[in-house]
Coordinates of C-alpha atoms in Angstrom, one line a residue:
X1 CA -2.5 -17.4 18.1
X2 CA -6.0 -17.3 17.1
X3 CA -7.8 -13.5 17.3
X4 CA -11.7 -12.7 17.3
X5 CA -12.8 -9.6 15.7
X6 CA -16.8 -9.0 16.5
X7 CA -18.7 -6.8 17.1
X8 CA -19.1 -6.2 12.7
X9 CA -20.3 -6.1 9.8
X10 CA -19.1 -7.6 6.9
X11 CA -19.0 -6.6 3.3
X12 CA -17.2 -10.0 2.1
X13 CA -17.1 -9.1 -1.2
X14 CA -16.5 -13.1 -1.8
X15 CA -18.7 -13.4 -4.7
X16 CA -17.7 -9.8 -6.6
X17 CA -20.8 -8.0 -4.6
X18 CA -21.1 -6.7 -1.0
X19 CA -22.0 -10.4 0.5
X20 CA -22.8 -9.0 3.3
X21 CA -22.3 -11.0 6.6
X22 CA -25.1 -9.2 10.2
X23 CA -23.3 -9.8 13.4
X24 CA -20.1 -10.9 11.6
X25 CA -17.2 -12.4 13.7
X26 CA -13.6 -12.8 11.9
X27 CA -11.2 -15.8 13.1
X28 CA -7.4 -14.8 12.2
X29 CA -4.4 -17.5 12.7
X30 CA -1.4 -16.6 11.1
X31 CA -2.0 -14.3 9.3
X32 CA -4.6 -15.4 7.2
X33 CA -8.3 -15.9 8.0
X34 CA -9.5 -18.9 10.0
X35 CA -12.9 -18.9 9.6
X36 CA -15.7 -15.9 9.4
X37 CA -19.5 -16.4 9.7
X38 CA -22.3 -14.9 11.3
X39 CA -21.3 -14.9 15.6
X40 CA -24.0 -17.1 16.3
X41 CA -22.7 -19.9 14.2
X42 CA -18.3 -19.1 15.4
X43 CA -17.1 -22.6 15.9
X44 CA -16.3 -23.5 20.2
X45 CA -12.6 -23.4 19.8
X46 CA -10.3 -22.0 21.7
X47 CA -9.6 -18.0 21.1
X48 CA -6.4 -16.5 22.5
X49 CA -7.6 -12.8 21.7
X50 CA -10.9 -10.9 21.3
X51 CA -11.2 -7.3 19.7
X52 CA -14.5 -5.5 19.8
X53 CA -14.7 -3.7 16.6
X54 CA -17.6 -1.6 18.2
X55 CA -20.3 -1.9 15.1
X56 CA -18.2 -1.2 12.7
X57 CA -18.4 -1.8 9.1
X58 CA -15.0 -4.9 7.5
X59 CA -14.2 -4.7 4.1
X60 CA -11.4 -6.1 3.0
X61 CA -8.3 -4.5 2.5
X62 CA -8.7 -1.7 -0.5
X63 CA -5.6 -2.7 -3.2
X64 CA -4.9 0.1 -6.1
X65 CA -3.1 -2.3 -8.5
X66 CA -2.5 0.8 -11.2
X67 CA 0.2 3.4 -9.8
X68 CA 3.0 5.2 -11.1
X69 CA 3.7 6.1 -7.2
X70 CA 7.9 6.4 -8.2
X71 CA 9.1 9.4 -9.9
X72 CA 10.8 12.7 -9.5
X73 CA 9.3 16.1 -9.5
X74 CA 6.0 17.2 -10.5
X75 CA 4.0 18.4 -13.6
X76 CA 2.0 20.9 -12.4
X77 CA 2.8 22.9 -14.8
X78 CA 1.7 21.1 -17.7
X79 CA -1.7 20.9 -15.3
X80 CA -2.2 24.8 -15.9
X81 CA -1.4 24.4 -19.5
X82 CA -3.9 21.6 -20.0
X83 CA -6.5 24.0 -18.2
X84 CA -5.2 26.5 -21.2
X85 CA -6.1 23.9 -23.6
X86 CA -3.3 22.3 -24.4
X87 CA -3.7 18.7 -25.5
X88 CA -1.6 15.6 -23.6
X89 CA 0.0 14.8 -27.5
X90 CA 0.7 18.7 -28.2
X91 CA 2.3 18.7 -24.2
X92 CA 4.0 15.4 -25.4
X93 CA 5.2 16.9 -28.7
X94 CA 7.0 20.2 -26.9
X95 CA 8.7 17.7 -24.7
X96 CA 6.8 17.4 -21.7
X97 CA 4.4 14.6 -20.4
X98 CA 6.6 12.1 -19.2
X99 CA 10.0 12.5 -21.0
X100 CA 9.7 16.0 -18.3
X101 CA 9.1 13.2 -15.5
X102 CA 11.9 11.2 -16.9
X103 CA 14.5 14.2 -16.8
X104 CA 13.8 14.6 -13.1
X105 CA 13.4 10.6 -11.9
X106 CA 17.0 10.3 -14.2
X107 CA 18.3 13.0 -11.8
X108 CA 17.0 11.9 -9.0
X109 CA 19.2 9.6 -6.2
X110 CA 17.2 6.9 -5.5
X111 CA 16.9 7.6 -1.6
X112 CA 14.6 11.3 -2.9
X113 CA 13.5 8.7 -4.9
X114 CA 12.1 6.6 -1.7
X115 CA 11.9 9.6 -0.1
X116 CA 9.2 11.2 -2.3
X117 CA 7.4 8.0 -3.1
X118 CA 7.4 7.1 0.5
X119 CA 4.5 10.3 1.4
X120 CA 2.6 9.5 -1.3
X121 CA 1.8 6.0 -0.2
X122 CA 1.4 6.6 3.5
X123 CA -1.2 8.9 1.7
X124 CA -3.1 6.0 0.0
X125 CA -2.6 3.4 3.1
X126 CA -4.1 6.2 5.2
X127 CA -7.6 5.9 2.9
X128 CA -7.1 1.7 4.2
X129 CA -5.0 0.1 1.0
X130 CA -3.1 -2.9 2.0
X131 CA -1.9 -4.0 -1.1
X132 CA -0.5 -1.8 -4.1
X133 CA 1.3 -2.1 -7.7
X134 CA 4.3 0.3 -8.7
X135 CA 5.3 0.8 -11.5
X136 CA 8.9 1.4 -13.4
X137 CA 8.8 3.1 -16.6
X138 CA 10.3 6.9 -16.1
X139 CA 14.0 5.8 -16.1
X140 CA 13.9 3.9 -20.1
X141 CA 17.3 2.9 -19.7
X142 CA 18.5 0.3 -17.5
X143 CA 20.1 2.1 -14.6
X144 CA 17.1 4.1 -14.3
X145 CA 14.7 1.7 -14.5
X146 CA 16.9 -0.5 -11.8
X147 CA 17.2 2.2 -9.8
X148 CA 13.1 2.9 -9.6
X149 CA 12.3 -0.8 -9.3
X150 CA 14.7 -0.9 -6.4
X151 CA 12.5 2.0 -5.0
X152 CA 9.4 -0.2 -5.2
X153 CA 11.0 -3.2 -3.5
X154 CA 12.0 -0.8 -0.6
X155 CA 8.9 0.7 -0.1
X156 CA 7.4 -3.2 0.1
X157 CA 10.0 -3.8 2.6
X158 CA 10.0 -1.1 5.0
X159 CA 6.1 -0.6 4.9
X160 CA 3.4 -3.1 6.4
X161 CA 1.6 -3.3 3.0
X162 CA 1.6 -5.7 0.1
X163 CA 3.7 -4.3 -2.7
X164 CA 3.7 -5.7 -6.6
X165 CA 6.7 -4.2 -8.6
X166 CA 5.5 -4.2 -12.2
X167 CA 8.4 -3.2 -15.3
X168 CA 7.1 -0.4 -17.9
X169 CA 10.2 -0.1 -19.6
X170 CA 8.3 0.1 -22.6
X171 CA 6.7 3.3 -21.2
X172 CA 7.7 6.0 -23.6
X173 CA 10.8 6.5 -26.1
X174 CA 13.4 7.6 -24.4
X175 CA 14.8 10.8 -26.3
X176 CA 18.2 9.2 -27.3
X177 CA 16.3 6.7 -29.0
X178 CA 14.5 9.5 -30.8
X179 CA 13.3 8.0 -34.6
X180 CA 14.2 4.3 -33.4
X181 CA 11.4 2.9 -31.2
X182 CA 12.2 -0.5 -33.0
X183 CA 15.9 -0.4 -31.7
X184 CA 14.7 0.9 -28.2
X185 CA 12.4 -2.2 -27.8
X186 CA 15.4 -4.8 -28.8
X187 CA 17.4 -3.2 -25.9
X188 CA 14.3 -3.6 -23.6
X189 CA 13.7 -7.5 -24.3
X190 CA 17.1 -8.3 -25.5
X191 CA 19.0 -6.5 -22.5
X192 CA 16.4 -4.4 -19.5
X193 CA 13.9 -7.0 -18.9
X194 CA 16.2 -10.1 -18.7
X195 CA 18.5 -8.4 -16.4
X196 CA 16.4 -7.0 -14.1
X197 CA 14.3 -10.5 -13.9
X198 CA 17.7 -11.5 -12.9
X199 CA 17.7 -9.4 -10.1
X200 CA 14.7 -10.2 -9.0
X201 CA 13.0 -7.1 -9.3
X202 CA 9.8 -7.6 -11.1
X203 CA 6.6 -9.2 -10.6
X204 CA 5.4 -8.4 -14.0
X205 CA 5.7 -6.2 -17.0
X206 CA 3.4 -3.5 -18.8
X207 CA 3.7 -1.8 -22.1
X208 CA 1.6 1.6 -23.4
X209 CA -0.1 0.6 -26.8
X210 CA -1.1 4.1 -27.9
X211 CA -0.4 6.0 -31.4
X212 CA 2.1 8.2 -28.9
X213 CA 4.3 5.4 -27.2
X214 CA 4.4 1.9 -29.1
X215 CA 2.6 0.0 -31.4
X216 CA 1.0 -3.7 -31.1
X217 CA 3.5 -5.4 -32.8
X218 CA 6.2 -3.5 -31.0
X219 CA 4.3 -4.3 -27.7
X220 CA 4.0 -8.3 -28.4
X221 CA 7.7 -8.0 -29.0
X222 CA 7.8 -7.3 -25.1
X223 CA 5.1 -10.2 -24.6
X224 CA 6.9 -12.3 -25.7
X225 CA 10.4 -11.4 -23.7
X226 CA 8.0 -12.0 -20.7
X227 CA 6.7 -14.7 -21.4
X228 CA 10.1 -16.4 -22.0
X229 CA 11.1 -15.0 -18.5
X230 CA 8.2 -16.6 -16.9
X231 CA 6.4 -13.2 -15.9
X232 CA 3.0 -12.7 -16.2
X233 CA 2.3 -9.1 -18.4
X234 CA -0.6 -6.1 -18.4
X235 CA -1.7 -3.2 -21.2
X236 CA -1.7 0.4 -20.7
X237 CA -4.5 -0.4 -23.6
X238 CA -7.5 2.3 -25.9
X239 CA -6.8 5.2 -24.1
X240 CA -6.9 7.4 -26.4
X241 CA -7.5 6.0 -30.1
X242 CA -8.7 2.1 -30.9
X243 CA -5.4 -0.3 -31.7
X244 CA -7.3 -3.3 -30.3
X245 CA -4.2 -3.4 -28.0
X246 CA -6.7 -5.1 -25.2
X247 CA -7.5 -8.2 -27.8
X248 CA -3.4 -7.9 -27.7
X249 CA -3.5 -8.7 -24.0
X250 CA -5.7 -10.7 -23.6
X251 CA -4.1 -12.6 -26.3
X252 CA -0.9 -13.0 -23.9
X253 CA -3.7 -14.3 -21.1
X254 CA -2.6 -10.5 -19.4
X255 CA -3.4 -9.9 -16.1
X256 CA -5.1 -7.0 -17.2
X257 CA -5.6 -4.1 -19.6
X258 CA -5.8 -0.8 -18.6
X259 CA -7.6 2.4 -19.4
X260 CA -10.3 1.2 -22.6
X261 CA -11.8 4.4 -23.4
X262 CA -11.9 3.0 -27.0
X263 CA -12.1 -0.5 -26.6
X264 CA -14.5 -2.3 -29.2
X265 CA -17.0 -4.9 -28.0
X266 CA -14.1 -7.4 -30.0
X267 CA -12.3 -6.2 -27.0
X268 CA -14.6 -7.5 -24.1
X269 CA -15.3 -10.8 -25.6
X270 CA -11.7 -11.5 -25.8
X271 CA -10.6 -10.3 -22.2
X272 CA -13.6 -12.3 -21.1
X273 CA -12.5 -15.2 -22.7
X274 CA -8.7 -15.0 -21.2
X275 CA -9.9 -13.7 -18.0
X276 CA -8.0 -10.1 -18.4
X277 CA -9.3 -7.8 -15.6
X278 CA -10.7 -3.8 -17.0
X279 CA -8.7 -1.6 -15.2
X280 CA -10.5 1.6 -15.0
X281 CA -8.5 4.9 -14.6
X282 CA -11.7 7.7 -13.8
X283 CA -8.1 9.8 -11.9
X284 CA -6.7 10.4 -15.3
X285 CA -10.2 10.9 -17.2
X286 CA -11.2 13.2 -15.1
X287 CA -7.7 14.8 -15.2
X288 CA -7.7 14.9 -18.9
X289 CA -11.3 15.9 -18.8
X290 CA -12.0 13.1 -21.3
X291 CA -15.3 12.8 -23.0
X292 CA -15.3 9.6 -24.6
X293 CA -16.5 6.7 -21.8
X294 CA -14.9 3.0 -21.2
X295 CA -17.9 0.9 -22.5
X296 CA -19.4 -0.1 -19.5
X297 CA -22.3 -1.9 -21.0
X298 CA -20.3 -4.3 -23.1
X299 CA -17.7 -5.0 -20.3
X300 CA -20.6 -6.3 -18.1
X301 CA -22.9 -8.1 -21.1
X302 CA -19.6 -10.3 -21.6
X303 CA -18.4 -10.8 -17.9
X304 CA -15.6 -8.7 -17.9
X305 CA -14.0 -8.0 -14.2
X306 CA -13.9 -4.4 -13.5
X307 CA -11.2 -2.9 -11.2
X308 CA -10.5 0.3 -10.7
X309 CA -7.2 2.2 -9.3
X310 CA -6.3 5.9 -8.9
X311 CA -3.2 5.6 -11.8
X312 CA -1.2 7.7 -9.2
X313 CA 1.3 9.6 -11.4
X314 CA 2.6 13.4 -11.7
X315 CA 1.1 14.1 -14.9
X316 CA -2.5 12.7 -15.6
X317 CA -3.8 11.4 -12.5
X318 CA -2.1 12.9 -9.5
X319 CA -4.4 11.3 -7.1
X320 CA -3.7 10.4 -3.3
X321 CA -7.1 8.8 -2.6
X322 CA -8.2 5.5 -4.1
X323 CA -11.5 6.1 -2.2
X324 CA -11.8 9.3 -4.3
X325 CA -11.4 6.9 -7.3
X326 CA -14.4 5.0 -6.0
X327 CA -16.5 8.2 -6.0
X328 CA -15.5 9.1 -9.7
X329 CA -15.7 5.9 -11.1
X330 CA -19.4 6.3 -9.8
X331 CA -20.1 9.3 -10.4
X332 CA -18.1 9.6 -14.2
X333 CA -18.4 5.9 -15.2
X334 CA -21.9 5.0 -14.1
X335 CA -20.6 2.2 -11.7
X336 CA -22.6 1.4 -8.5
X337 CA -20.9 1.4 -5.5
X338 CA -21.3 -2.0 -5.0
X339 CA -19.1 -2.6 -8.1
X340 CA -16.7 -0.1 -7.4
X341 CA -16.0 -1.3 -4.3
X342 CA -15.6 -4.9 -5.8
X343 CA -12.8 -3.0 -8.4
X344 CA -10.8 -2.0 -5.5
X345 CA -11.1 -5.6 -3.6
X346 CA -11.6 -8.8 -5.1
X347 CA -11.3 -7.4 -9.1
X348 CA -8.1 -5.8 -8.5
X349 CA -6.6 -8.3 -6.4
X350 CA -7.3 -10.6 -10.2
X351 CA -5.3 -7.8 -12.0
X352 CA -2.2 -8.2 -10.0
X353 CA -2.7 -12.0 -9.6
X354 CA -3.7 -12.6 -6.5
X355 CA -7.3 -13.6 -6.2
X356 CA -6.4 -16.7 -4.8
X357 CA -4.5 -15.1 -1.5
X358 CA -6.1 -11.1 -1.5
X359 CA -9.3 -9.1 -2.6
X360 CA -12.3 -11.1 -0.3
X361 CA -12.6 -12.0 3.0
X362 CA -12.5 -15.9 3.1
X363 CA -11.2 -18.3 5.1
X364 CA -7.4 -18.8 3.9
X365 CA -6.9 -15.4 2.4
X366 CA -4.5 -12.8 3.9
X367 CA -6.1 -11.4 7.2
X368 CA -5.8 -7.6 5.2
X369 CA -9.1 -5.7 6.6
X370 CA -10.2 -2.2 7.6
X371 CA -13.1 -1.5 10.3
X372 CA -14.8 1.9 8.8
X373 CA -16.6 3.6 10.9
X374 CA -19.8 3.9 9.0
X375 CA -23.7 3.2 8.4
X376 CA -23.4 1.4 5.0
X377 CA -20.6 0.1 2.7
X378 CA -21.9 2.6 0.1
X379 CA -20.7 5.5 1.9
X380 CA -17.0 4.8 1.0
X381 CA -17.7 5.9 -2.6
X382 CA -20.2 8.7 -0.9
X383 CA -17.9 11.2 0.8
X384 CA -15.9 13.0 -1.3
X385 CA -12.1 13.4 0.6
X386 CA -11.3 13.6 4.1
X387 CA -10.5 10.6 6.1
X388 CA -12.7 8.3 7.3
X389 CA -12.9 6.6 10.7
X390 CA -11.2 3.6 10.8
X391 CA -9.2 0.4 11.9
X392 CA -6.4 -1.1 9.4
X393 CA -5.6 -5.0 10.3
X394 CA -3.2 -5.7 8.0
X395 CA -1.8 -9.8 8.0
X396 CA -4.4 -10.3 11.3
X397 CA -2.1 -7.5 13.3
X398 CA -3.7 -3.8 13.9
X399 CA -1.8 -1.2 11.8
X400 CA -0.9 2.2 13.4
X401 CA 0.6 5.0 12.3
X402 CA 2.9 5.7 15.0

C-alpha cells in the first residue's frame, strides 16, 4: 500500500546538512520510502492513503547510537559526591562508578532488568528516536553480560523501534579479576564474546581504552576476537587522557570512536581515512563538568562525521532526552544546529552501520520520520526540555503511545 504524507516540510538531511525540501510530499510502500520531492513534481501513480501533516516540519527519525540504557540501580549518590568534588578515578578507586552499577545489574533478574530499561526508552522515543544502540558491559562475566544482552534484544522486540545490541564486556575489571586485567580479557575473547556471538546476541562490540579500564594492546586483543567472529567493533576512546586509542579504531575500520576529548589531530586524519564516525558525548561532559573540549576544528578540517548521542547511563550521563543532547552539543561544543541535528540522523545511523537503510530521508531507506510541530528545524536544538509537538512514523506506520 502506497501512503502520501504532505502537507510538510522536509529537512532531508541526505547530504549531512538540512537539505531542505518547501511543499514536501513523502511516498511510503513497505515500509521504506517510495519516492519524496517537492508536491508539485509527486509522480501520477496510484496512492492508496493520504495524511495531511498540517505544515509540519519531517526529519528523519532521531537515532542515539551511544547508550548504556541496561543496568540496575542508580548512582545518585556518587552525583552528590562529584558536586563535593570528588573526581570519577577517586569515585572509581573507593569502589564506585560502575563496579557499584555492576553489583546492582549482577543482582538484578533480568525481567527488573527489562523492567527498568523499558521507562527509560519510552523516555527517549517520546523526544522521536526510532533507532537506538544498547549496550552490555555492567555484568563482566558471562551470565551477566547474557543476561543484559538478552535485555536489549527484548526491548527491540517488544518496542516499535530499531534496536542495535552492542557487547562491552571489556567495560571495566570485574573485581574478581582484581590485579589480572590480562587474564580477564583472555576469558572475554577466548570464552564471552564467542559464545554470545553464538547466541546471536550482538551486533557489535566496544571496549573502554582509558588509563582506568584497559589499555590499547589489551583492547586490540578484543579487535581481533571480533573480527574473527565477523562483528564489526567501536572505541569508548580520549576521554580522559591521550592513548591514541581512536588511531586504534580506526585501525580496525571501527564503526566509531567515542568520547575524544583528547584526541590528537593524528587522530582525525586516521578516522577520516577509515571512515570511523566521532561520537560526541556533551551528557557526560557536562555531567563530569569537563573542561577540556573534543577538537572540533580538526574533526571538521579532515572530514570527520560527527554524531552525537546522550551516553544514557546511571553514572556520568543520566540523560533521558537526546534532543537535550542536541542543545549541549551546541551550546558546550560549538556545533550548529544544522550539524547536530546531522549527528543524531544521517552521522549516527554511520556509527551503528546503517547509513545505507537509516539516518536520511531518501527513496529506499526505512520510512522512520517525525512531523514536529515547529517554525524551523533549528528549534529542536533550541528548547531546552519539555516535549515537543509531534508525529512519530516509524517503518511508514504512525506510532502512538496507547
Amino acid at each position: 500500500m502506497k501512503t502520501l504524507w504532505h502537507h510538510c516540510h522536509a529537512a532531508t538531511l541526505a547530504h549531512g546538512g538540512y537539505s531542505i525540501i518547501e511543499d514536501a510530499a513523502i511516498v511510503t510502500r513497505g515500509g521504506l520510502i517510495d519516492w519524496i520531492g517537492p508536491l508539485c513534481d509527486l509522480p501520477q501513480t496510484g496512492i492508496d492513503q493520504r495524511v495531511d501533516l498540517e505544515g509540519a516540519w519531517v526529519t528523519p527519525g532521531l537515532i542515539d547510537c551511544h547508550t548504556h540504557a541496561v543496568f540496575g540501580g542508580n548512582r545518585s549518590g556518587e552525583f552528590e559526591q562529584r558536586l563535593q568534588g570528588a573526581s570519577y578515578a577517586e569515585i572509581a578507586a573507593r569502589g564506585g562508578g560502575i563496579a557499584s552499577t555492576v553489583r546492582a545489574t549482577r543482582a538484578a533478574s533480568e525481567d527488573q532488568l527489562f523492567a527498568s530499561a523499558l521507562q527509560r526508552v519510552q523516555a527517549l522515543m517520546r523526544d522521536g528516536v526510532t533507532t537506538l544502540e544498547i549496550k552490555s558491559g555492567y555484568g563482566l562475566d558471562l551470565a551477566s553480560e547474557r543476561k543484559m544482552l538478552r535485555v536489549i534484544r527484548r526491548l527491540g522486540e517488544a518496542l516499535p523501534l530499531t534496536v542495535r545490541s552492542t557487547c562491552l564486556a571489556a567495560h571495566a575489571l570485574p573485581a574478581e579479576y582484581a590485579g589480572r586485567a590480562d587474564d580477564y580479557i583472555a576469558h572475554v575473547c577466548e570464552q564471552m564474546l564467542p559464545a554470545l556471538a553464538n547466541e546471536g546476541l550482538m551486533d557489535a562490540v566496544d571496549a573502554f581504552c582509558e588509563h582506568l579500564a584497559f589499555s590499547p594492546e589489551q583492547v586490540e586483543r578484543v579487535f581481533i576476537t571480533a573480527r574473527e567472529l565477523g562483528l564489526p567493533v567501536k572505541l569508548h576512546a580520549e576521554q580522559l587522557s591521550p592513548l591514541h586509542g581512536s588511531s586504534l579504531a580506526a585501525r580496525y575500520q571501527a564503526l566509531s570512536a567515542d568520547h575524544l576529548e583528547f584526541m590528537t589531530e593524528e587522530d582525525a586524519i586516521a578516522m577520516a581515512e577509515a571512515g570511523t564516525v566521532a561520537v560526541l558525548l556533551p551528557g557526560a561532559f557536562h555531567c563530569l563538568r569537563e573542561t577540556r573540549l573534543p577538537p572540533l576544528d580538526i574533526l571538521r578540517r579532515h572530514g570527520v562525521k560527527i554524531a552525537l548521542a546522550s551516553d544514557l547511563n546511571p553514572g556520568t550521563s543520566p540523560g533521558l532526552s537526546l534532543r537535550l543532547m542536541l542543545n549541549l552539543g551546541c551550546t558546550l561544543f560549538r556545533l550548529t544546529p544544522e550539524e547536530a541535528l546531522a549527528g543524531v540522523t544521517l552521522h549516527a545511523a554511520m556509527a551503528l552501520g546503517l547509513g545505507a537503510s537509516h539516518g536520511s530521508l531518501e527513496p529506499g531507506k526505512v520510512a522512520d520520520f517525525v512531523a514536529w510541530r515547529i517554525e524551523r528545524p533549528a528549534e529542536l536544538a533550541y528548547w531546552l526540555g519539555g516535549e515537543l509537538p509531534r508525529r512519530v512514523i516509524r517503518g511508514g506506520d504512525e506510532w502512538s503511545e496507547a
